[in-house]
Amino acid sequence: MKRILYIIYIMVATLAVTLFGGCEEQVFEYDFINNAGEEPTPTPTPGVSANKVIYYTSTDGKMITEPAGITGLVSHTYKNGQGAITYNHDIKLIPDEAFKGYKTLKSIKLPSSVTSIGDKTFYNCVNLTSITIPSSVTSIGDNAFESCTSLTSAIIPKSVTSIGDYAFNNCTSLTSVTIPNGVTSIGNYAFNNCKSLTSVTIPESVTSIGNQAFYCSGLTSVTIPDSVTSIGNNAFDDCNSLKRVDITDLEAWCKVEFSNSYANPTDNEADLYLNGSKLTELTIPNGITAIKPYTFSRCTSITNVTIPGHVTEIGTRAFYYCNNLTSAIIGEGVTAIGDYAFYSCSKLAEVYCKPTTPPTLNGDKAFTNNASNRMIFVPSESVDKYKYAPYWNTHKSFIVADPSADPSIATNTIEYTSSDGKVVTPHKTDVFGVNIVSNVYENGKGVITFDGPVTTIGAHAFYECSTLASITIPNSVTSIGYYAFGYCTSL
């Protein structure tokens, strides 16, 4: 009897060697540490490479279908709340549509051997909340995470050099994203409709931002590096919450090609910050010969702009809807001004245009809808040229000689202050010997501008102007009439 049992034992042992001999590397046993809400922490058995395993969790605690396009499946287990899909080779590529539409996929950890995530790899994984992208990945394909509506954060490793079109499109719960140095382009619609995304810092390696890349209604701030040279159509359209745009080099900013006004993040009525300080007094840098279209569109921080003589052209909508812009100096080198360049700058009251030859206007809207009392000051010898030049003639009633260019023209103005900081309107407007063309009060001073030298201040000119606190009378005045300043109780 003992001999029979021994023979059976030998047969079983022999059979076991036949079945499993030489296959040690294909046997995988893992202990899982189930950390709620954290990434899987596998403990592999000796000799097994983690590069052969994809770890994941699911919303229903069950195994998902093995991803399409990856061959060499060895085992698939789900233990202690963690799933492991094991292959007989290092995983280099997560193929196109590998996990597309996996509704129960909650989190996933890719092996550190993966270099590429394909197109639509995780498309419409609506319950995917987190993913670990290894530092070996160099490219993220088109639509890779599109419509992963539960994904809250994404850390893109510095090894990534390209982010495809629509890569994170419609990731509506995405609140933060880290884009590393090394990425040279951000694809079209890459973060489109990521409505929970509030802040974005573009790394210095990026040179182009694609069409509608950040169509994100919750975005409040964005940092654009000096390396960016082009921004596509509607890249920052519908970013209605955007209030701050940070840059570090004004000359680099002036060289950016904006495909349309919605490509510029300032077009959302945002403030522009240069090296951390709000840009209010703007002078175009020496290296810029043309202000490109849309460069400062709807920028709310700018109050004054000086365009030096080295600039020859002001592009279409360059200062469109800059609602806090109060004065603009256009240098003598400017030969062309694009349509809508200063359109609807509602506080723009003073435009000093230095060229003796009127710059070409590419439409009649360049200075339309400015401040109601807006004046365009031009060289005294060129007043008529401007008034009758094409499209300038639509503004001819506001075109006068520039007093800053000719000291003698100072006789065309009367300066004053008021006790309430508001405009003082003369009691009589027809007693100065010349006509009033504007009366503005800014920066603590009022200026009444006339269409010629003031020679007289006639009777009752400022009668009962009770808020008139002080007045400077030009040297050209030779007579002051009866009760000209009667009952000016604050004077």
XYZ file of C-alpha atoms in Angstrom:
491
model
C 0.000 0.000 0.000
C 2.805 2.457 0.857
C 4.484 1.684 -2.464
C 1.275 2.511 -4.343
C 0.955 5.863 -2.528
C 4.586 6.708 -3.279
C 4.047 6.013 -6.978
C 1.010 8.318 -7.024
C 3.012 11.094 -5.310
C 5.770 10.797 -7.895
C 3.220 10.990 -10.731
C 1.605 14.131 -9.327
C 4.961 15.836 -8.795
C 6.016 14.992 -12.327
C 2.750 16.381 -13.692
C 3.277 19.625 -11.733
C 6.731 20.121 -13.218
C 5.345 19.504 -16.670
C 2.595 22.110 -16.239
C 4.513 24.905 -14.501
C 8.187 24.289 -15.181
C 9.992 27.292 -16.766
C 7.013 29.641 -16.274
C 8.047 31.342 -13.034
C 7.973 34.879 -14.551
C 4.367 34.419 -15.640
C 3.073 33.739 -12.141
C 1.980 36.997 -10.437
C 0.711 37.237 -6.883
C 0.244 40.707 -5.346
C -0.775 41.884 -1.931
C -2.921 45.022 -2.166
C -3.066 47.711 0.477
C -6.494 49.213 0.175
C -6.091 52.939 0.931
C -9.474 54.572 0.513
C -9.297 57.459 -1.897
C -5.598 56.939 -2.611
C -3.644 55.350 -5.434
C -3.099 51.581 -5.328
C 0.024 50.533 -3.407
C 0.942 47.103 -4.771
C 3.519 44.792 -3.229
C 4.841 42.609 -6.057
C 6.381 39.227 -5.576
C 10.118 39.023 -6.250
C 11.134 38.997 -9.898
C 7.950 40.625 -11.241
C 8.271 44.011 -13.008
C 5.723 46.685 -12.134
C 6.056 47.875 -15.755
C 3.888 44.930 -16.753
C 0.909 45.869 -14.572
C -1.887 48.445 -14.837
C -3.551 49.148 -11.482
C -7.030 50.613 -11.145
C -10.124 50.948 -8.993
C -13.732 50.744 -10.109
C -16.918 52.315 -8.845
C -18.690 48.968 -8.464
C -15.781 46.987 -7.022
C -15.695 44.694 -10.027
C -13.207 44.009 -12.779
C -13.355 46.167 -15.879
C -13.013 44.801 -19.385
C -9.353 44.398 -20.409
C -8.255 47.430 -22.468
C -8.323 47.088 -26.229
C -5.099 46.955 -28.207
C -2.684 45.613 -25.557
C -1.617 42.021 -26.215
C 0.039 39.476 -23.939
C -2.520 39.372 -21.113
C -1.393 37.072 -18.302
C -3.860 37.724 -15.505
C -6.577 40.089 -14.345
C -7.554 40.248 -10.689
C -9.552 42.478 -8.370
C -8.707 42.098 -4.697
C -9.277 44.237 -1.630
C -10.760 47.061 -3.683
C -7.905 47.184 -6.237
C -7.635 45.827 -9.766
C -4.463 44.613 -11.516
C -4.162 43.806 -15.223
C -0.883 41.973 -15.873
C 0.919 41.416 -19.174
C 3.952 39.386 -20.216
C 5.885 42.487 -21.384
C 6.647 46.057 -20.367
C 3.792 48.340 -21.443
C 5.058 51.141 -23.707
C 1.874 52.473 -25.289
C -1.662 52.915 -24.061
C -3.365 52.554 -27.466
C -6.093 54.677 -29.039
C -9.487 54.166 -27.368
C -8.017 51.567 -24.969
C -10.361 52.559 -22.125
C -12.865 54.584 -24.135
C -16.259 54.761 -22.459
C -15.336 52.707 -19.367
C -18.102 54.049 -17.138
C -17.017 52.247 -13.923
C -13.313 53.172 -14.091
C -12.563 55.352 -11.052
C -8.765 55.649 -10.830
C -5.826 54.268 -12.752
C -2.058 54.021 -12.359
C -0.020 53.472 -15.491
C 3.365 51.710 -15.482
C 6.495 53.881 -15.581
C 7.439 52.266 -18.891
C 4.585 53.986 -20.764
C 5.814 56.656 -23.206
C 2.628 57.515 -25.063
C -1.085 57.889 -24.322
C -3.052 57.533 -27.535
C -6.064 59.299 -28.997
C -9.353 58.955 -27.082
C -7.632 56.581 -24.648
C -9.859 57.585 -21.720
C -12.571 59.331 -23.699
C -15.864 59.593 -21.790
C -14.640 57.768 -18.678
C -17.210 59.763 -16.752
C -16.324 58.408 -13.288
C -12.549 58.647 -13.591
C -11.443 60.913 -10.734
C -7.678 60.484 -10.757
C -4.868 59.203 -12.930
C -1.143 58.887 -12.397
C 0.701 59.776 -15.588
C 4.257 58.431 -15.286
C 7.311 60.604 -15.961
C 8.168 58.444 -18.971
C 5.211 59.757 -21.025
C 6.199 62.158 -23.820
C 2.883 62.663 -25.618
C -0.803 62.829 -24.771
C -3.017 62.192 -27.764
C -6.055 63.952 -29.160
C -9.195 63.629 -27.022
C -7.199 61.504 -24.569
C -9.267 62.531 -21.518
C -12.170 64.260 -23.232
C -15.428 64.240 -21.255
C -13.842 62.732 -18.146
C -16.332 64.826 -16.235
C -15.291 63.591 -12.760
C -11.560 64.226 -13.200
C -10.590 66.890 -10.661
C -6.848 67.277 -11.192
C -4.171 66.394 -13.684
C -0.415 66.473 -13.126
C 1.330 66.300 -16.453
C 4.981 65.217 -16.030
C 7.845 67.310 -17.422
C 8.655 64.565 -19.937
C 5.525 65.468 -21.959
C 6.300 67.572 -25.037
C 2.879 67.708 -26.690
C -0.726 67.831 -25.522
C -3.138 66.914 -28.298
C -6.279 68.600 -29.520
C -9.276 68.217 -27.176
C -6.994 66.350 -24.713
C -8.950 67.519 -21.636
C -11.947 68.948 -23.449
C -15.128 69.011 -21.359
C -13.410 67.883 -18.146
C -15.935 69.969 -16.241
C -14.684 69.061 -12.733
C -11.011 69.773 -13.443
C -9.964 72.426 -10.903
C -6.201 72.366 -11.359
C -3.735 71.303 -13.984
C 0.042 71.360 -13.930
C 1.600 71.874 -17.347
C 5.357 71.269 -17.203
C 8.289 72.809 -19.009
C 9.047 70.800 -22.119
C 5.583 71.140 -23.658
C 5.988 73.265 -26.807
C 2.364 73.466 -27.883
C -1.085 73.246 -26.342
C -3.510 71.782 -28.845
C -6.830 73.062 -30.095
C -9.607 72.725 -27.484
C -7.079 71.116 -25.104
C -8.875 72.423 -21.977
C -12.081 73.602 -23.609
C -15.092 73.764 -21.270
C -13.066 72.910 -18.167
C -15.468 75.179 -16.325
C -14.060 74.436 -12.858
C -10.502 75.407 -13.834
C -9.636 78.683 -12.090
C -5.935 79.320 -12.661
C -3.466 78.386 -15.388
C 0.294 78.935 -15.635
C 1.654 78.280 -19.100
C 5.276 77.017 -18.915
C 8.108 78.895 -20.613
C 8.635 76.170 -23.200
C 5.246 76.724 -24.865
C 5.343 78.668 -28.127
C 1.768 78.198 -29.362
C -1.677 77.879 -27.806
C -4.343 76.320 -30.003
C -7.844 77.393 -30.967
C -10.294 77.546 -28.060
C -7.672 75.907 -25.826
C -8.967 77.532 -22.611
C -12.647 78.199 -23.238
C -13.170 78.044 -19.457
C -15.874 80.132 -17.792
C -14.373 79.768 -14.281
C -10.834 80.839 -15.144
C -9.784 83.839 -13.022
C -6.059 84.189 -13.784
C -3.552 83.100 -16.397
C 0.198 83.505 -16.787
C 1.544 83.775 -20.331
C 5.319 83.273 -20.738
C 7.647 85.187 -23.050
C 8.043 82.087 -25.225
C 4.489 82.223 -26.599
C 4.415 83.657 -30.121
C 0.915 82.693 -31.289
C -2.503 82.167 -29.725
C -5.315 80.626 -31.774
C -8.900 81.645 -32.434
C -11.082 82.044 -29.340
C -8.359 80.538 -27.136
C -9.725 82.437 -24.111
C -13.262 83.057 -25.274
C -16.024 82.893 -22.642
C -13.510 83.293 -19.796
C -15.914 85.762 -18.221
C -14.373 85.397 -14.748
C -10.836 86.178 -15.901
C -9.515 89.231 -14.045
C -5.729 88.915 -14.187
C -3.243 88.218 -16.976
C 0.408 88.010 -15.939
C 3.369 88.612 -18.276
C 7.070 89.295 -17.665
C 8.193 90.955 -20.917
C 6.148 93.713 -22.573
C 8.105 93.525 -25.826
C 7.444 89.775 -26.097
C 3.751 90.409 -25.448
C 3.635 92.967 -28.259
C 5.017 90.336 -30.643
C 2.319 87.719 -30.008
C 0.120 86.910 -32.994
C -3.482 86.814 -31.772
C -5.762 85.104 -34.289
C -8.747 87.189 -33.179
C -9.766 89.352 -30.242
C -11.006 86.350 -28.250
C -7.535 84.818 -28.514
C -6.263 87.518 -26.145
C -7.070 86.750 -22.491
C -7.327 90.499 -21.715
C -10.362 90.625 -24.019
C -12.400 89.420 -21.038
C -11.926 92.906 -19.489
C -8.956 91.654 -17.486
C -6.067 93.630 -15.995
C -2.585 93.143 -17.412
C 0.207 92.645 -14.865
C 3.853 93.149 -15.805
C 6.269 91.410 -13.408
C 3.611 91.417 -10.704
C 2.576 95.075 -11.037
C -0.640 96.217 -12.676
C 0.160 97.897 -15.987
C -1.479 101.331 -16.040
C 0.996 103.693 -17.744
C 1.851 101.965 -21.024
C 4.776 102.964 -23.243
C 5.393 100.759 -26.266
C 8.939 99.266 -26.052
C 11.761 100.294 -28.373
C 11.905 96.958 -30.175
C 8.341 97.244 -31.473
C 7.676 98.882 -34.845
C 4.045 97.799 -35.173
C 1.361 97.178 -32.570
C -0.300 93.979 -33.713
C -4.086 93.577 -33.898
C -5.854 92.839 -30.593
C -2.685 93.268 -28.466
C -4.431 95.212 -25.678
C -8.058 94.509 -26.548
C -10.419 95.236 -23.627
C -7.497 95.595 -21.210
C -8.973 97.375 -18.194
C -5.771 98.305 -16.368
C -4.355 100.732 -18.955
C -5.081 104.409 -18.238
C -2.530 106.130 -20.486
C -0.609 105.006 -23.552
C 2.418 106.526 -25.250
C 3.253 105.255 -28.716
C 6.780 106.472 -29.577
C 8.012 107.557 -32.974
C 9.584 104.189 -33.821
C 6.109 102.660 -34.147
C 4.729 102.917 -37.682
C 1.423 101.058 -37.399
C -1.359 100.496 -34.887
C -3.283 97.319 -35.617
C -7.000 96.637 -35.773
C -8.640 96.653 -32.331
C -5.258 97.161 -30.674
C -6.899 99.148 -27.826
C -10.495 98.097 -28.464
C -12.809 98.741 -25.490
C -10.000 99.806 -23.120
C -12.570 101.398 -20.860
C -10.133 103.060 -18.446
C -7.886 104.594 -21.082
C -8.023 108.395 -20.676
C -5.238 109.656 -22.948
C -3.207 108.433 -25.908
C -0.109 109.922 -27.500
C 0.421 108.716 -31.067
C 4.023 109.276 -32.190
C 5.140 111.033 -35.337
C 6.224 107.775 -36.990
C 2.741 106.254 -37.169
C 1.499 106.036 -40.748
C -1.501 103.705 -40.367
C -4.162 103.089 -37.719
C -6.404 100.036 -37.981
C -10.162 100.159 -37.760
C -11.588 99.953 -34.237
C -8.074 100.622 -32.860
C -9.455 102.885 -30.083
C -13.128 102.010 -30.469
C -15.337 102.374 -27.373
C -12.580 103.640 -25.106
C -15.326 105.326 -23.128
C -13.000 107.505 -21.000
C -10.595 108.482 -23.769
C -10.815 112.294 -23.702
C -7.430 113.292 -25.130
C -5.725 111.938 -28.240
C -2.463 113.615 -29.226
C -1.634 112.689 -32.808
C 1.899 113.886 -33.646
C 2.334 113.051 -37.380
C 2.081 116.110 -39.656
C 0.613 113.871 -42.369
C -2.582 112.214 -41.138
C -2.018 108.458 -40.697
C -4.168 106.266 -42.921
C -7.325 105.138 -41.155
C -8.612 101.751 -42.265
C -12.203 102.601 -41.383
C -14.341 105.194 -39.660
C -14.498 103.465 -36.257
C -10.925 104.034 -35.017
C -12.007 106.677 -32.471
C -15.753 106.068 -32.299
C -17.572 105.866 -28.936
C -14.771 107.550 -26.984
C -15.536 109.993 -24.162
C -18.288 112.376 -25.204
C -15.927 115.351 -24.827
C -12.996 113.641 -26.543
C -10.549 115.895 -28.397
C -7.991 114.941 -31.053
C -4.995 117.278 -30.888
C -2.872 117.493 -34.047
C 0.012 119.727 -35.268
C -1.284 123.257 -35.809
C -0.183 123.325 -39.450
C -2.059 120.068 -40.146
C -5.483 120.783 -38.644
C -7.191 121.124 -42.009
C -5.367 118.104 -43.415
C -6.777 115.965 -40.627
C -10.263 117.436 -40.819
C -10.627 116.536 -44.486
C -8.598 113.291 -44.662
C -10.575 110.072 -45.365
C -12.299 108.801 -42.215
C -10.648 111.515 -40.106
C -13.401 113.788 -41.402
C -15.940 111.851 -39.306
C -14.171 113.300 -36.255
C -13.485 116.786 -37.650
C -15.504 118.633 -35.021
C -13.124 117.229 -32.382
C -9.852 117.954 -34.211
C -7.938 120.999 -32.901
C -4.354 122.255 -32.799
C -2.105 120.555 -30.262
C -1.177 123.054 -27.508
C 1.640 120.788 -26.297
C 3.368 121.054 -29.683
C 3.298 124.882 -29.863
C 3.561 126.917 -26.632
C 1.704 129.813 -28.255
C -1.372 127.634 -28.535
C -1.685 127.654 -24.734
C -3.660 130.835 -25.303
C -6.424 128.539 -26.590
C -7.143 127.163 -23.118
C -8.333 128.285 -19.694
C -7.337 126.059 -16.779
C -9.228 125.912 -13.489
C -10.062 123.861 -10.406
C -13.426 123.302 -8.735
C -14.414 122.733 -5.135
C -16.327 119.568 -5.976
C -13.906 118.118 -8.519
C -16.393 118.480 -11.354
C -16.619 120.443 -14.582
C -17.466 124.138 -14.230
C -19.658 125.350 -17.084
C -19.382 129.079 -17.833
C -22.546 131.074 -17.256
C -22.053 132.642 -20.702
C -20.329 130.640 -23.406
C -20.330 133.217 -26.184
C -18.354 136.011 -24.504
C -14.771 134.817 -25.091
C -14.360 135.983 -28.669
C -13.813 132.357 -29.747
C -15.858 129.177 -29.511
C -15.583 126.532 -26.784
C -14.703 123.137 -28.280
C -14.268 121.107 -25.082
C -14.468 121.349 -21.304
C -12.995 118.426 -19.335
C -12.050 117.822 -15.707
C -9.435 115.135 -15.010
C -6.703 114.479 -12.461
C -7.794 117.417 -10.315
C -7.794 120.010 -13.085
C -10.293 121.463 -15.511
C -9.395 122.617 -19.037
C -11.644 124.655 -21.317
C -10.339 124.507 -24.895
C -11.271 127.076 -27.537
C -10.894 127.093 -31.315
C -8.535 130.077 -31.160
C -6.688 132.422 -28.765
C -8.845 133.804 -25.939
C -8.674 137.603 -25.971
C -11.536 138.498 -23.672
C -13.541 137.115 -20.770
C -16.823 138.849 -21.275
C -19.554 140.080 -18.941
C -21.099 137.399 -16.725
C -18.761 134.768 -18.179
C -18.526 132.793 -14.899
C -21.337 134.530 -13.030
C -22.605 132.450 -10.070
C -20.216 129.574 -10.824
C -20.140 128.807 -7.107
C -17.808 125.788 -7.337
C -15.057 127.619 -9.278
C -12.072 127.495 -6.895
C -9.202 128.815 -9.030
C -8.600 129.913 -12.609
C -5.564 130.603 -14.797
C -6.178 133.317 -17.357
C -4.021 133.096 -20.543
C -1.693 135.956 -21.433
C -3.683 136.657 -24.574
C -6.628 138.050 -22.578
C -6.826 141.859 -22.793
C -10.200 142.539 -21.152
C -12.475 141.103 -18.445
C -16.123 142.092 -18.506
C -18.630 143.243 -15.904
C -19.488 140.595 -13.277
C -17.324 138.060 -15.154
C -16.663 136.304 -11.821
C -19.609 137.656 -9.821
C -20.791 135.447 -6.964
C -18.046 132.865 -7.521
C -18.160 132.140 -3.792
C -15.460 129.409 -3.829
C -12.950 131.411 -5.896
